[in-house]
XYZ file of C-alpha atoms in Angstrom:
181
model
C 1.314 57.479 -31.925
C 0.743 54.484 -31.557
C -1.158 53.664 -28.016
C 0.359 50.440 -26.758
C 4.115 51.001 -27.920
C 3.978 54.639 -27.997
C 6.408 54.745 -31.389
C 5.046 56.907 -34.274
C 2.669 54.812 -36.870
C 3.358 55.760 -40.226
C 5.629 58.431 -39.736
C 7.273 59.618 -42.845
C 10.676 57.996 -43.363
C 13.913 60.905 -43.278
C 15.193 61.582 -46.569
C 18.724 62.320 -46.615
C 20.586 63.570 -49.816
C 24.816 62.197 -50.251
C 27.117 61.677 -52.947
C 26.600 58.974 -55.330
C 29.586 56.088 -54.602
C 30.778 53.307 -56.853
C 28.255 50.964 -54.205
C 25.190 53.008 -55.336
C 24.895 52.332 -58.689
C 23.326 49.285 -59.047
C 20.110 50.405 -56.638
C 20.370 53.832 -58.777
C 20.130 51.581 -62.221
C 17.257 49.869 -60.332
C 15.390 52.849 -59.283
C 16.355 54.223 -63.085
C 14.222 50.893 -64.289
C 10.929 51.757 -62.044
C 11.046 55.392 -63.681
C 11.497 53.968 -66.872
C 8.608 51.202 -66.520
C 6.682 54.058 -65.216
C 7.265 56.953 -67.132
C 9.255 56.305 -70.227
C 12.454 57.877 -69.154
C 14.368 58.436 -70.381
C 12.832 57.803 -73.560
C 15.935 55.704 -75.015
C 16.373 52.749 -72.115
C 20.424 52.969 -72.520
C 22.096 49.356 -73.398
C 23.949 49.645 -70.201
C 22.269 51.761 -67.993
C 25.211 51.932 -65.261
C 27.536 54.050 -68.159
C 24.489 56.200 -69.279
C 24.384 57.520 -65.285
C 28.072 57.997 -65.850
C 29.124 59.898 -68.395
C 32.231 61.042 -69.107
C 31.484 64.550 -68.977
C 29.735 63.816 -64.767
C 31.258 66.302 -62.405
C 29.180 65.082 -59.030
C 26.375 62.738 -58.483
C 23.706 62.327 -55.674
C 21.288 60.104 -54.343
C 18.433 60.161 -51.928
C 18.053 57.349 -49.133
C 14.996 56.616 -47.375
C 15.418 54.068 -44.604
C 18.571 53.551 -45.676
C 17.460 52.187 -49.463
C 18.488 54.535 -52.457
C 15.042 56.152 -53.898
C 16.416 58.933 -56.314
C 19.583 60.457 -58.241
C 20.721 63.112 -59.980
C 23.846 63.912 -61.912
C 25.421 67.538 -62.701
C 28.182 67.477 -65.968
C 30.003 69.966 -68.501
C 28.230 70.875 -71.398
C 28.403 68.049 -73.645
C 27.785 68.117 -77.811
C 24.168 66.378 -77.457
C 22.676 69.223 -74.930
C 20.551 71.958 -75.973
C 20.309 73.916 -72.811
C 23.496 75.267 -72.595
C 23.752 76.532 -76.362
C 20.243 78.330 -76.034
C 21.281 79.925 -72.539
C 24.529 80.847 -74.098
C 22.636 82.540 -76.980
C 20.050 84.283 -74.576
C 22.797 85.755 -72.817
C 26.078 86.019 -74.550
C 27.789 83.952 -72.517
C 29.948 80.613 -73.222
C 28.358 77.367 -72.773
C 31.211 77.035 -70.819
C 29.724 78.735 -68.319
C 27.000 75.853 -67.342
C 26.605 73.059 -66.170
C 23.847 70.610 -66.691
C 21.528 68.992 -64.467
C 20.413 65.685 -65.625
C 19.844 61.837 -64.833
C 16.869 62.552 -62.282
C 14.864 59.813 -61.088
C 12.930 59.308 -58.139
C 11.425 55.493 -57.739
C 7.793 55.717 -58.463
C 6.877 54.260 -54.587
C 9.117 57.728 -53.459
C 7.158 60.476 -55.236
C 5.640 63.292 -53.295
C 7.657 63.734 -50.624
C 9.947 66.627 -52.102
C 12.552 64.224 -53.116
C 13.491 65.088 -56.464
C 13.360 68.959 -55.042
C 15.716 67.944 -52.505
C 17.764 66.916 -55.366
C 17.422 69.363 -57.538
C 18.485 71.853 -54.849
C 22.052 69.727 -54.378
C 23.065 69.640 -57.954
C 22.264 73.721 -58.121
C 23.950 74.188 -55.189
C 27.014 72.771 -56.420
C 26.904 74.026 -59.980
C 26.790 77.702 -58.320
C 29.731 76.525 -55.987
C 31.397 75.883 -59.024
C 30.581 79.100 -60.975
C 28.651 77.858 -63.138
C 24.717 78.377 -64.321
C 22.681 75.317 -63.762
C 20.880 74.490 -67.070
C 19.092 71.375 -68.182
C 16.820 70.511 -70.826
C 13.864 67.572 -71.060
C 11.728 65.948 -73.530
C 8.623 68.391 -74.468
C 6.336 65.469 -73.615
C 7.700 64.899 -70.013
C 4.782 67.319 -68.822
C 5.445 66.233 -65.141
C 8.771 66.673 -64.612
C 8.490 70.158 -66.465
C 6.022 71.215 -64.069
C 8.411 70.139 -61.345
C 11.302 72.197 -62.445
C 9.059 75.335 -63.025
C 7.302 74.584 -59.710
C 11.531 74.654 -58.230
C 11.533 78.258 -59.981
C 13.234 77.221 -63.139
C 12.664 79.387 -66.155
C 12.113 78.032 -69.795
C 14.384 78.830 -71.760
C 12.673 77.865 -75.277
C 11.741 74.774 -77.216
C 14.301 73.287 -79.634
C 14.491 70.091 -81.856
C 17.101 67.759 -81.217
C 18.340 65.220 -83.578
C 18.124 61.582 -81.545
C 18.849 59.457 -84.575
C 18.671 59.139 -88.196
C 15.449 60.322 -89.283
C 14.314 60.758 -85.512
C 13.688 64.275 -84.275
C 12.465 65.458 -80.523
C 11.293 68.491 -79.026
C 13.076 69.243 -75.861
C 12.320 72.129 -73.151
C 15.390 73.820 -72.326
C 15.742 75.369 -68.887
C 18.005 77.573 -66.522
C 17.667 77.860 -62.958
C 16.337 80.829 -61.505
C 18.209 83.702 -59.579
């Protein structure tokens, strides 16, 4: 506290998860940019960023606010032809890919980290793929060590290590995961 106005000094802004709207999505392509600068992803920066956190096959989208400025996303969608998770899952268990749905398009800005925001996130989008039926998968770039160690911290279990194809002649190792019980 602070003595003379009594208010807290440097208390830890609220986080508070909500639905992605149409008004988000240029602070979400901003906070996409940071991760990118940052951390290379994704690995591909898309030629218009705004449609890559929209896909056609998006079911629900979130973002995180702090302070009322958007620090994070996530996006949950049907299995689409360019995921692995869902077709490894499918073959671990038996079940359709159908059956999934895929957790993807998390970012948290770089100035946000360690405060359990992309947890917070990760929770929402499981939460509503379960809601829905459906087994949250997702799958990530081998050489994204942190965020790997984020979803197995979150209880995640690794699925297996595929190749994908990401263009001609251009091959990458992604970690395919499923959410835990």
């Amino acid at each position: 506290m602070d003595s003379e106005s009594g208010s807290r000094v440097n208390a830890p802004a609220r986080v508070r998860v909500r639905r992605r709207t149409d008004r988000d999505l240029g602070a979400c392509v901003r906070v996409l940019a940071e991760t990118h600068e940052r951390d290379g992803y994704p690995v591909n920066w898309p030629e218009t960023p705004g449609a890559w956190l929209t896909p056609a096959s998006l079911v629900a989208s979130w973002v995180a606010e702090s302070d009322g400025r958007v620090v994070g996303h996530v996006g949950l969608s049907r299995s689409g032809a360019g995921d692995a998770a869902p077709g490894v899952w499918s073959a671990r268990t038996g079940v359709g890919v159908d059956a999934t749905a895929v957790v993807g398009r998390l970012s948290v800005a770089p100035s946000a980290r360690g405060r359990g925001i992309g947890a917070l996130l990760m929770a929402r989008a499981v939460a509503e793929a379960r809601e829905r039926g459906a087994h949250p998968v997702l799958d990530v770039v081998a050489s994204d060590v942190a965020a790997a160690a984020l979803y197995e911290r979150l209880g995640w279990r690794l699925l297996g290590t595929v190749e994908q194809e990401w263009g001609p002649g251009r091959k990458v190792a992604v970690r395919c995961y499923a959410a835990g019980s």
